[in-house]
CSV table of C-alpha atoms in Angstrom, one decimal:
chain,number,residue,atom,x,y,z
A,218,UNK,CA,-9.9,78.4,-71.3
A,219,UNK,CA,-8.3,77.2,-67.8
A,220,UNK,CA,-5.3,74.8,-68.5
A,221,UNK,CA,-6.7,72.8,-65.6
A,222,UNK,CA,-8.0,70.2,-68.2
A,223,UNK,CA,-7.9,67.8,-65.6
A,224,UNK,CA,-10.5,69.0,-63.7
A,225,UNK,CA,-12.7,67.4,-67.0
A,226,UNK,CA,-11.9,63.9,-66.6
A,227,UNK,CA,-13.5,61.5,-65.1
A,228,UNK,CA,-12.7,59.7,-61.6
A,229,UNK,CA,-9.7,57.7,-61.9
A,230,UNK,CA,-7.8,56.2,-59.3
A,231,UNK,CA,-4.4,55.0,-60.3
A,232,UNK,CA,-2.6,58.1,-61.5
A,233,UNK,CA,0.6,56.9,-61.3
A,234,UNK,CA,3.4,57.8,-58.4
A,235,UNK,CA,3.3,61.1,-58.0
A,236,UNK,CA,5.6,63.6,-56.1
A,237,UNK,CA,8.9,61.6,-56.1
A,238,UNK,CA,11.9,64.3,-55.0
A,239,UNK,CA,13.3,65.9,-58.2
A,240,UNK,CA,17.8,65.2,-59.0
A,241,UNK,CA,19.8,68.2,-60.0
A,242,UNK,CA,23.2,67.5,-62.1
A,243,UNK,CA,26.1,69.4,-60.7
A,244,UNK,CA,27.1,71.8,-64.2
A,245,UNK,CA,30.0,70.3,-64.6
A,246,UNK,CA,28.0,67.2,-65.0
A,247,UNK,CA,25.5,68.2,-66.8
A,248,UNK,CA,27.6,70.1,-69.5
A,249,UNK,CA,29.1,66.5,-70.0
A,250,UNK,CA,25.8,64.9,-70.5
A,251,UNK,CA,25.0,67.3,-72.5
A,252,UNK,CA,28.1,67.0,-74.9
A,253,UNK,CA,27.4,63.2,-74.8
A,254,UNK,CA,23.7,63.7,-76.3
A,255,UNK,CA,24.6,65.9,-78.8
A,256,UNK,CA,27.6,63.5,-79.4
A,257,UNK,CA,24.8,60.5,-79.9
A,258,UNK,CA,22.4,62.6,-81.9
A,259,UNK,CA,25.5,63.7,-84.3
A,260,UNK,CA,25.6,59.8,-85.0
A,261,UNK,CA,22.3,59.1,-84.7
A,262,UNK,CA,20.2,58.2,-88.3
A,263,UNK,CA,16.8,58.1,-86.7
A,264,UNK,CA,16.1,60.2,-83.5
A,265,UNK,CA,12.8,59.9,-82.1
A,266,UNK,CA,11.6,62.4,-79.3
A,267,UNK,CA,8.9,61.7,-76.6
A,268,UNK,CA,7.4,64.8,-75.0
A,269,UNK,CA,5.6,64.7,-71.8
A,270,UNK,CA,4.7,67.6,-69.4
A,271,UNK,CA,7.5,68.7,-68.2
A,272,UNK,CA,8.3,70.6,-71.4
A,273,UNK,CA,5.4,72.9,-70.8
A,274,UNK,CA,6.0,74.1,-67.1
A,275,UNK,CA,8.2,76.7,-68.1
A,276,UNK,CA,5.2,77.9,-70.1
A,277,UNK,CA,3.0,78.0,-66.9
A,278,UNK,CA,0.8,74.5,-67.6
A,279,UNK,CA,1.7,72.6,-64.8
A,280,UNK,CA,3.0,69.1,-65.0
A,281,UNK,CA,1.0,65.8,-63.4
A,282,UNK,CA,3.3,64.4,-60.7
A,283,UNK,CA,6.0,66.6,-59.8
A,284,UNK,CA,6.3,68.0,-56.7
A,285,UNK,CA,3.4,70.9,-57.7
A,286,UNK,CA,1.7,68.6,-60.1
A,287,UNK,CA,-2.0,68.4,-60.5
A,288,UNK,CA,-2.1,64.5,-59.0
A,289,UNK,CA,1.0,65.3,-56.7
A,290,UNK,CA,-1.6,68.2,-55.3
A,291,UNK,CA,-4.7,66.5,-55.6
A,292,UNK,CA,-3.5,63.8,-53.3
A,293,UNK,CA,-2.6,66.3,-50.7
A,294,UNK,CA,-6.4,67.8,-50.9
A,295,UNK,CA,-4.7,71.0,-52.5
A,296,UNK,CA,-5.5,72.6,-56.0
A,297,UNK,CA,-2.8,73.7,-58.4
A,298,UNK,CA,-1.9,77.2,-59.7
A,299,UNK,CA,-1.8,78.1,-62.9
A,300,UNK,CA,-0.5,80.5,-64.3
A,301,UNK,CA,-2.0,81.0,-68.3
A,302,UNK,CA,-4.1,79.3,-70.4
A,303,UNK,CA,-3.9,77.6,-72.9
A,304,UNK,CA,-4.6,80.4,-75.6
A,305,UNK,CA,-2.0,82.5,-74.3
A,306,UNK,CA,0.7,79.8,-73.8
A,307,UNK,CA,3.7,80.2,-75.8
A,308,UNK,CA,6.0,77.2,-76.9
A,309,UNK,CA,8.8,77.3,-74.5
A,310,UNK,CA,12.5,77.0,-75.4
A,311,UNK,CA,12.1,73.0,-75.9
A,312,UNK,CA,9.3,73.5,-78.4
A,313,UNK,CA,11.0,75.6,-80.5
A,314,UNK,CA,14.5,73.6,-80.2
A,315,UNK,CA,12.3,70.4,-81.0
A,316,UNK,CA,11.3,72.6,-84.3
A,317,UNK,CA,14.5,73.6,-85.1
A,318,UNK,CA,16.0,70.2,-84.6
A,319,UNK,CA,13.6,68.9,-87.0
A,320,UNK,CA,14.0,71.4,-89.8
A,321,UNK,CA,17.8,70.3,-89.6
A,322,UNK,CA,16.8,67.0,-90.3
A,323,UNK,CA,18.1,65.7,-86.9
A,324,UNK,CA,14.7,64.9,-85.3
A,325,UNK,CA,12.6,62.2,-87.6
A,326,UNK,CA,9.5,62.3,-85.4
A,327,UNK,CA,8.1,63.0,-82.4
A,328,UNK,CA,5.8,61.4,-80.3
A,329,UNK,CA,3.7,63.5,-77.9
A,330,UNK,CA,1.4,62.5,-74.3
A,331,UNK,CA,0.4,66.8,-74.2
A,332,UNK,CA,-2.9,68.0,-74.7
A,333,UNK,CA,-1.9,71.7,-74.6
A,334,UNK,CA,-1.2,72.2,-78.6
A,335,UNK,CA,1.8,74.1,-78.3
A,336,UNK,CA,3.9,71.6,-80.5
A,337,UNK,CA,1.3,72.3,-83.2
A,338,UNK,CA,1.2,75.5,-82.5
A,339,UNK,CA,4.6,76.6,-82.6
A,340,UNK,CA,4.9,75.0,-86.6
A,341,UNK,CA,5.8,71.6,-85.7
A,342,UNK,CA,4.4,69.4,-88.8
A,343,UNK,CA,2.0,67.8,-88.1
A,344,UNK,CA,2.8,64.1,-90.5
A,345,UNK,CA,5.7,63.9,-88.5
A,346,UNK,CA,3.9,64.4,-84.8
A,347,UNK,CA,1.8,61.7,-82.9
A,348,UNK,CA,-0.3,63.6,-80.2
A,349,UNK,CA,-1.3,60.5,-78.2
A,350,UNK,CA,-3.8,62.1,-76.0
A,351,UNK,CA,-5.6,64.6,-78.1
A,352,UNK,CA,-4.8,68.1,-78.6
A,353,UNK,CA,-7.1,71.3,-76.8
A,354,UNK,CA,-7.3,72.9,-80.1
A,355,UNK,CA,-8.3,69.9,-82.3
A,356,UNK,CA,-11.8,68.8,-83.1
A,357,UNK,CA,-12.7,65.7,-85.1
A,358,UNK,CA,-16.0,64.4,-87.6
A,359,UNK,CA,-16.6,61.5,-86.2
A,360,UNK,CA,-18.0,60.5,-89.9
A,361,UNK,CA,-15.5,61.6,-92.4
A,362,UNK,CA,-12.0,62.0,-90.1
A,363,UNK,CA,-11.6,65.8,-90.7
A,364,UNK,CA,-9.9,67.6,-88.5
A,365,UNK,CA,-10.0,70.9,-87.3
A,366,UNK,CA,-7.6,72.8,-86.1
A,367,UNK,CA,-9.1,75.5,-83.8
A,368,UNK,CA,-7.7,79.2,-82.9
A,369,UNK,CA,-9.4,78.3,-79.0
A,370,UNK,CA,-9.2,75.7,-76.8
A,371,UNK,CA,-12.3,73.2,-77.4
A,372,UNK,CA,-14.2,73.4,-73.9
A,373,UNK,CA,-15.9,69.7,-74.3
A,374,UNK,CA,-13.3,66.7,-73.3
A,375,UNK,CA,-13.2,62.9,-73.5
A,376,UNK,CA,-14.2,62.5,-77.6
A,377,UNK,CA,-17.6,64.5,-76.8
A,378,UNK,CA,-19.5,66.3,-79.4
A,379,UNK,CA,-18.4,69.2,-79.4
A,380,UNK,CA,-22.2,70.5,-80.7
A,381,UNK,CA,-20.5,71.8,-84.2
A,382,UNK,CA,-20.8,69.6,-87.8
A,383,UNK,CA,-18.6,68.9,-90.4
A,384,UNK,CA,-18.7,71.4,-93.4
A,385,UNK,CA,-16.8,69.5,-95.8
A,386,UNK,CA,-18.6,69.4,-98.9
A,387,UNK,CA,-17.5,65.6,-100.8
A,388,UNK,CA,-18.3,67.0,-104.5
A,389,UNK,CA,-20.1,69.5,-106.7
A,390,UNK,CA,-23.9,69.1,-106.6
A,391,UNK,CA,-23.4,67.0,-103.1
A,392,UNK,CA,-24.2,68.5,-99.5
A,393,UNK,CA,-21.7,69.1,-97.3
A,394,UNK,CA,-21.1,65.7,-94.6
A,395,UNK,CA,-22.5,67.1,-91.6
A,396,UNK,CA,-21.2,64.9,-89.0
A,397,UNK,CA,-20.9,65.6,-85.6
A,398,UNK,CA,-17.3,67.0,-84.6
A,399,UNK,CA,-16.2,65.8,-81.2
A,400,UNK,CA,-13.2,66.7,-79.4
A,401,UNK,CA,-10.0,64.9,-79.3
A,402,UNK,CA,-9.1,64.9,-76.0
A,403,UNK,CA,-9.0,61.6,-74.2
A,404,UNK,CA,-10.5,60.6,-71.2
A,405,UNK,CA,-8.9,57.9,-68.9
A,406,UNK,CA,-10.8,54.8,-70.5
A,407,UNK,CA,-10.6,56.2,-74.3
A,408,UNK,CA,-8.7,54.5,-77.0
A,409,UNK,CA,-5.5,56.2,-78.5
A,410,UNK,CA,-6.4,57.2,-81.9
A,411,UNK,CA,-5.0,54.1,-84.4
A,412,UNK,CA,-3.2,56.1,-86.7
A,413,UNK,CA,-1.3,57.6,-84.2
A,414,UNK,CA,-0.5,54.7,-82.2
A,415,UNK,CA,0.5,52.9,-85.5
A,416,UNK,CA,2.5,55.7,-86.5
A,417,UNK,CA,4.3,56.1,-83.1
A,418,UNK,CA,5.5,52.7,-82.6
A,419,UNK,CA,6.7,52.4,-86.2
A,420,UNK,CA,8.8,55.4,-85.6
A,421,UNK,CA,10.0,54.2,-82.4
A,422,UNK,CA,11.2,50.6,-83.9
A,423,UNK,CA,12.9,52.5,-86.4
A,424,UNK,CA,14.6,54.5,-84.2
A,425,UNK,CA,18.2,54.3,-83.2
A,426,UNK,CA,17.9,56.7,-80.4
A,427,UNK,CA,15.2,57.3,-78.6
A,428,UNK,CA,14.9,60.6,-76.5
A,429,UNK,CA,12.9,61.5,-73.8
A,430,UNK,CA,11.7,64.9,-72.4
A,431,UNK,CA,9.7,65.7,-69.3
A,432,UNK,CA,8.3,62.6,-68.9
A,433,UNK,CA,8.3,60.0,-65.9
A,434,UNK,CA,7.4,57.1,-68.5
A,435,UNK,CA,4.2,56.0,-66.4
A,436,UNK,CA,1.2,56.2,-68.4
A,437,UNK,CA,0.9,53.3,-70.6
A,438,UNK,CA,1.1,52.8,-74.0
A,439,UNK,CA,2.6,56.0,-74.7
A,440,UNK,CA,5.4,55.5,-71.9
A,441,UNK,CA,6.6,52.0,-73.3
A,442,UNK,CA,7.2,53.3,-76.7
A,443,UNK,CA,10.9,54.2,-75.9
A,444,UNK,CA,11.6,50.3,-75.1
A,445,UNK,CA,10.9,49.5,-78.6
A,446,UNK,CA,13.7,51.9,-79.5
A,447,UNK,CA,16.0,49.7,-77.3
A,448,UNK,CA,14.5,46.4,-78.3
A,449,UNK,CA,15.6,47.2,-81.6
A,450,UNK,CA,19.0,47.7,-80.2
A,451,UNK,CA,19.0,51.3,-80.1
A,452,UNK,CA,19.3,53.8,-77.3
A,453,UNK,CA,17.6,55.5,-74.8
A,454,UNK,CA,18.4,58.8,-73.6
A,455,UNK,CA,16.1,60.2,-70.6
A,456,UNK,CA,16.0,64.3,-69.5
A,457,UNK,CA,13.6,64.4,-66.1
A,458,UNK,CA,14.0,66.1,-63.1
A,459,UNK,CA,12.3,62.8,-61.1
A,460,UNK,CA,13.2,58.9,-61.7
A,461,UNK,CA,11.5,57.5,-64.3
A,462,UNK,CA,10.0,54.2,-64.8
A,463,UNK,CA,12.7,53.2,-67.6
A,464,UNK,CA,15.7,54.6,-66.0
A,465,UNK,CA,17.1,51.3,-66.1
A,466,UNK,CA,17.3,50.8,-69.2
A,467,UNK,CA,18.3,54.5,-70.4
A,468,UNK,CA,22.3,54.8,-72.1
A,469,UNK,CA,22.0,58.1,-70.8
A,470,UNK,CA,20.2,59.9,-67.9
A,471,UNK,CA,19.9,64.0,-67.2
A,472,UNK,CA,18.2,65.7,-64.2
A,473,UNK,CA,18.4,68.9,-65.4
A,474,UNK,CA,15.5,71.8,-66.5
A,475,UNK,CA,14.5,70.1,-70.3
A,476,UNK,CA,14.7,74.0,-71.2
A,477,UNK,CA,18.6,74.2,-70.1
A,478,UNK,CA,19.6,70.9,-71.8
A,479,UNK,CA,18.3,72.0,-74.7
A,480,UNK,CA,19.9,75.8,-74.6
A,481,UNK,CA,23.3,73.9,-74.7
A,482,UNK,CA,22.4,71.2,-76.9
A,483,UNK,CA,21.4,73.5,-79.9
A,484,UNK,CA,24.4,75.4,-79.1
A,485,UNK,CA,26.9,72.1,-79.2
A,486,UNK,CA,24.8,71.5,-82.5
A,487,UNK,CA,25.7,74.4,-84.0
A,488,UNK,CA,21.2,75.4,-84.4
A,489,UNK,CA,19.8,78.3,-83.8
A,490,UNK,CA,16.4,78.3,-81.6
A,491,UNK,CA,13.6,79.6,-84.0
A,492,UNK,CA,11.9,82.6,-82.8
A,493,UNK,CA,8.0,82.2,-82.5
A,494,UNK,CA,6.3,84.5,-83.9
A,495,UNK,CA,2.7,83.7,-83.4
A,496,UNK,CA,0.3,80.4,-83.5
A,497,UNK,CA,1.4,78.6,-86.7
A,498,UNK,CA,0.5,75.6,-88.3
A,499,UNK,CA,2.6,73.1,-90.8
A,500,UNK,CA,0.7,70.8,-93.1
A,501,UNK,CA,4.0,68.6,-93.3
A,502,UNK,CA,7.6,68.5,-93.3
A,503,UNK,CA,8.2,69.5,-96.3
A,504,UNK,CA,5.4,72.6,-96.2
A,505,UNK,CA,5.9,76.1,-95.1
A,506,UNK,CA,4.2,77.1,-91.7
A,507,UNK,CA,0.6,78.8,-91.8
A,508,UNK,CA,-0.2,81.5,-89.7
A,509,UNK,CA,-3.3,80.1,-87.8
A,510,UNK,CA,-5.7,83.1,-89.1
A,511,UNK,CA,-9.9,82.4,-89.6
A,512,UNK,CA,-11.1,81.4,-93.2
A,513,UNK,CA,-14.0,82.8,-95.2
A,514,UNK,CA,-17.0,81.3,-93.5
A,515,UNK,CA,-19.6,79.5,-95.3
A,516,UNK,CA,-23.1,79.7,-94.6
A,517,UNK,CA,-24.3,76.4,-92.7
A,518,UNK,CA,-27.5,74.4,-93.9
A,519,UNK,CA,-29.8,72.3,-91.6
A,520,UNK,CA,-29.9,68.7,-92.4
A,521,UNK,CA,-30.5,65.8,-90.5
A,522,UNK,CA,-27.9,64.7,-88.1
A,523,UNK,CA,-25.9,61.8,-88.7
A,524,UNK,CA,-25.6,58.5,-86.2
A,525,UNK,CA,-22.5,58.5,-84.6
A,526,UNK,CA,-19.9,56.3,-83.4
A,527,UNK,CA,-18.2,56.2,-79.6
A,528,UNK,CA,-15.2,54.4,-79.3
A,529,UNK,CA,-12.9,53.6,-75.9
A,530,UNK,CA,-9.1,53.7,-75.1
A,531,UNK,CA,-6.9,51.5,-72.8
A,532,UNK,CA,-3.9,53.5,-70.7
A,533,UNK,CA,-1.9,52.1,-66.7
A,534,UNK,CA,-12.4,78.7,-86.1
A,535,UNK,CA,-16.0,78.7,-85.7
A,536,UNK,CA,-18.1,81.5,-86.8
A,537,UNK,CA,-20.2,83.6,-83.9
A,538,UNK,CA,-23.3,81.7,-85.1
A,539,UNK,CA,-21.4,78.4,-84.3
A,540,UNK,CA,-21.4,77.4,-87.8
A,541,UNK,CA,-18.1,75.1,-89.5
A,542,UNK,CA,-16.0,77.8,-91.2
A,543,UNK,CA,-14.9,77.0,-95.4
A,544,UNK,CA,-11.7,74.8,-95.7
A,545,UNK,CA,-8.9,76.7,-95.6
A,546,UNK,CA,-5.4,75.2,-95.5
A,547,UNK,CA,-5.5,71.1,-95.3
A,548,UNK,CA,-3.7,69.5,-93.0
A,549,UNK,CA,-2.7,65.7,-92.2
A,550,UNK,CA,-5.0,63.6,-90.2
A,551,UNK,CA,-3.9,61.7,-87.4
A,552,UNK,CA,-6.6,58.2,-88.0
A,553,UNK,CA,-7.8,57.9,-91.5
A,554,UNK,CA,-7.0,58.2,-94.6
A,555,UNK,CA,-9.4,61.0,-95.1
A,556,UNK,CA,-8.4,64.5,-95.4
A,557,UNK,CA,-7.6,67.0,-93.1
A,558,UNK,CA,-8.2,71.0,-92.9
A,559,UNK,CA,-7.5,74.0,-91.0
A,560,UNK,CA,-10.1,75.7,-89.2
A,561,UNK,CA,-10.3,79.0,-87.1
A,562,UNK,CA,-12.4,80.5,-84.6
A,563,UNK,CA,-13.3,84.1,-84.9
């Protein structure tokens, strides 16, 4: 499937500002800024990471409103390039530091605005991730809160049915639930999922430092969630090429390539960078990372469709019959308390 997700959404005018010149540090100033965050994160108790765009460029998926950004382009009446999609994206260097930086027991939670599942998919656990604006690969009953975790992009956007049905089967002797799955991916006027939101701003008024990666801080919620870091009297440490809408209020500020800063970081650190070896998925943080493989399929039964239920949001592997596969490896939802599973698409 195209990256260009944003062709999908609806008409929306206010995108943001977009195509603001991008700042390079001198190195000798950026190996200092550099020592200084690794400096802060050494005596930090609680860092929390925001991701934006910017993280995934390197991978090919452009970003929204740098100087080849999708908006940056689309208000020049020209069309981006990409250059993958999003099945053959790989996490970049960032993804994989962000893992590693995690598994060290460094990095207590991150808090996502990407759709392109490459956090997920490079083994980041899922309890411990907030994917604000859906995930490509993730599809959702819209009656019992499973999740699915998909081996291809969903091709349906903005909490759509995706036209598949839950085949989670409550208990012995009972039919399986049979709600419609829709997509996870939000449109402009969709709410952010609940537990997400909850779970990101606890995180972020627990937080003693708050850092953020590739992002320009405009879309709200998600771009406000640092300033609750600093509210809390903790501090804010921004890495983006462009100005950002919370330089201000930032302790620190790098305008470097995310992917550089965190090549020397890890090094200062004294982490290695896990190697990805393949889509992977982690139940939690204290789990060992699936490989992302298709289940045993179960056979699908006709029953009557269930109502659904639409819902709104506020922002400035399937079988070849299309069938839901057998649960195969849970996994931790995002909104309810109900349970969660891995599912593939052959």
């Amino acid at each position: 499937m195209s990256v260009n997700y944003a062709a999908g959404l609806s008409s929306y005018a206010d995108k943001g500002v977009c195509g603001l010149p991008e700042v390079f540090d001198s190195p000798e100033e950026l190996k200092a800024k550099v020592e200084t965050l690794a400096q802060l994160i050494k005596e930090s108790q609680y860092l929390v990471v925001h991701s934006g765009a910017g993280i995934s460029t390197s991978t090919g998926i452009p970003d929204f409103r740098g100087p080849k950004g999708v908006w940056t382009l689309e208000e020049k009446g020209e069309s981006p390039h990409f250059d993958t999609t999003f099945e053959d994206a790989r996490p970049s260097v960032t993804h994989m530091a962000l893992l590693g930086l995690q598994r060290a027991g460094c990095l207590k939670y991150l808090i996502s605005q990407n759709v392109d599942g490459l956090h997920v998919r490079s083994g980041f656990p899922r309890d411990v991730l907030s994917e604000l604006h859906g995930n490509m690969f993730v599809e959702e009953c819209e009656k019992c809160g499973r999740q699915y975790v998909r081996e291809k992009a969903i091709d349906v956007m903005g909490l759509k049915p995706t036209g598949r049905h839950c085949g989670v089967v409550r208990s012995r002797g009972l039919r399986a639930c049979r709600g419609k799955l829709i997509s996870t991916i939000l449109d402009w006027e969709d709410a952010l999922p609940d537990k997400d939101l909850n779970k990101a701003e606890e995180a972020s008024r627990r937080a003693d430092l708050a850092l953020t990666l590739g992002t320009s801080l405009q879309i709200k919620p998600s771009g406000d969630l640092p300033l609750l870091t600093k509210r809390k009297g903790g501090k804010l440490a921004i890495v983006n090429l462009q100005p950002t809408k919370h330089d201000k209020h930032a302790h620190l500020r790098i305008h470097s390539y995310v992917d550089d800063v965190m090549k020397q970081l890890m090094e200062l650190l004294g982490l290695d960078i896990p190697k990805w070896e393949g889509p992977t998925l982690c139940e939690t943080s204290t789990a060992t990372a699936t490989d992302i493989k298709p289940p045993r399929a179960v056979p699908e039964k006709k029953v009557k469709r269930e109502a659904t239920k639409e819902g709104k949001r506020d922002t400035t592997a399937l079988t070849d019959d299309g069938s839901v596969e057998q649960e195969a490896v849970s996994v931790k939802r995002e909104r309810a308390d109900s349970p969660v599973e891995l599912k593939e698409e052959k």
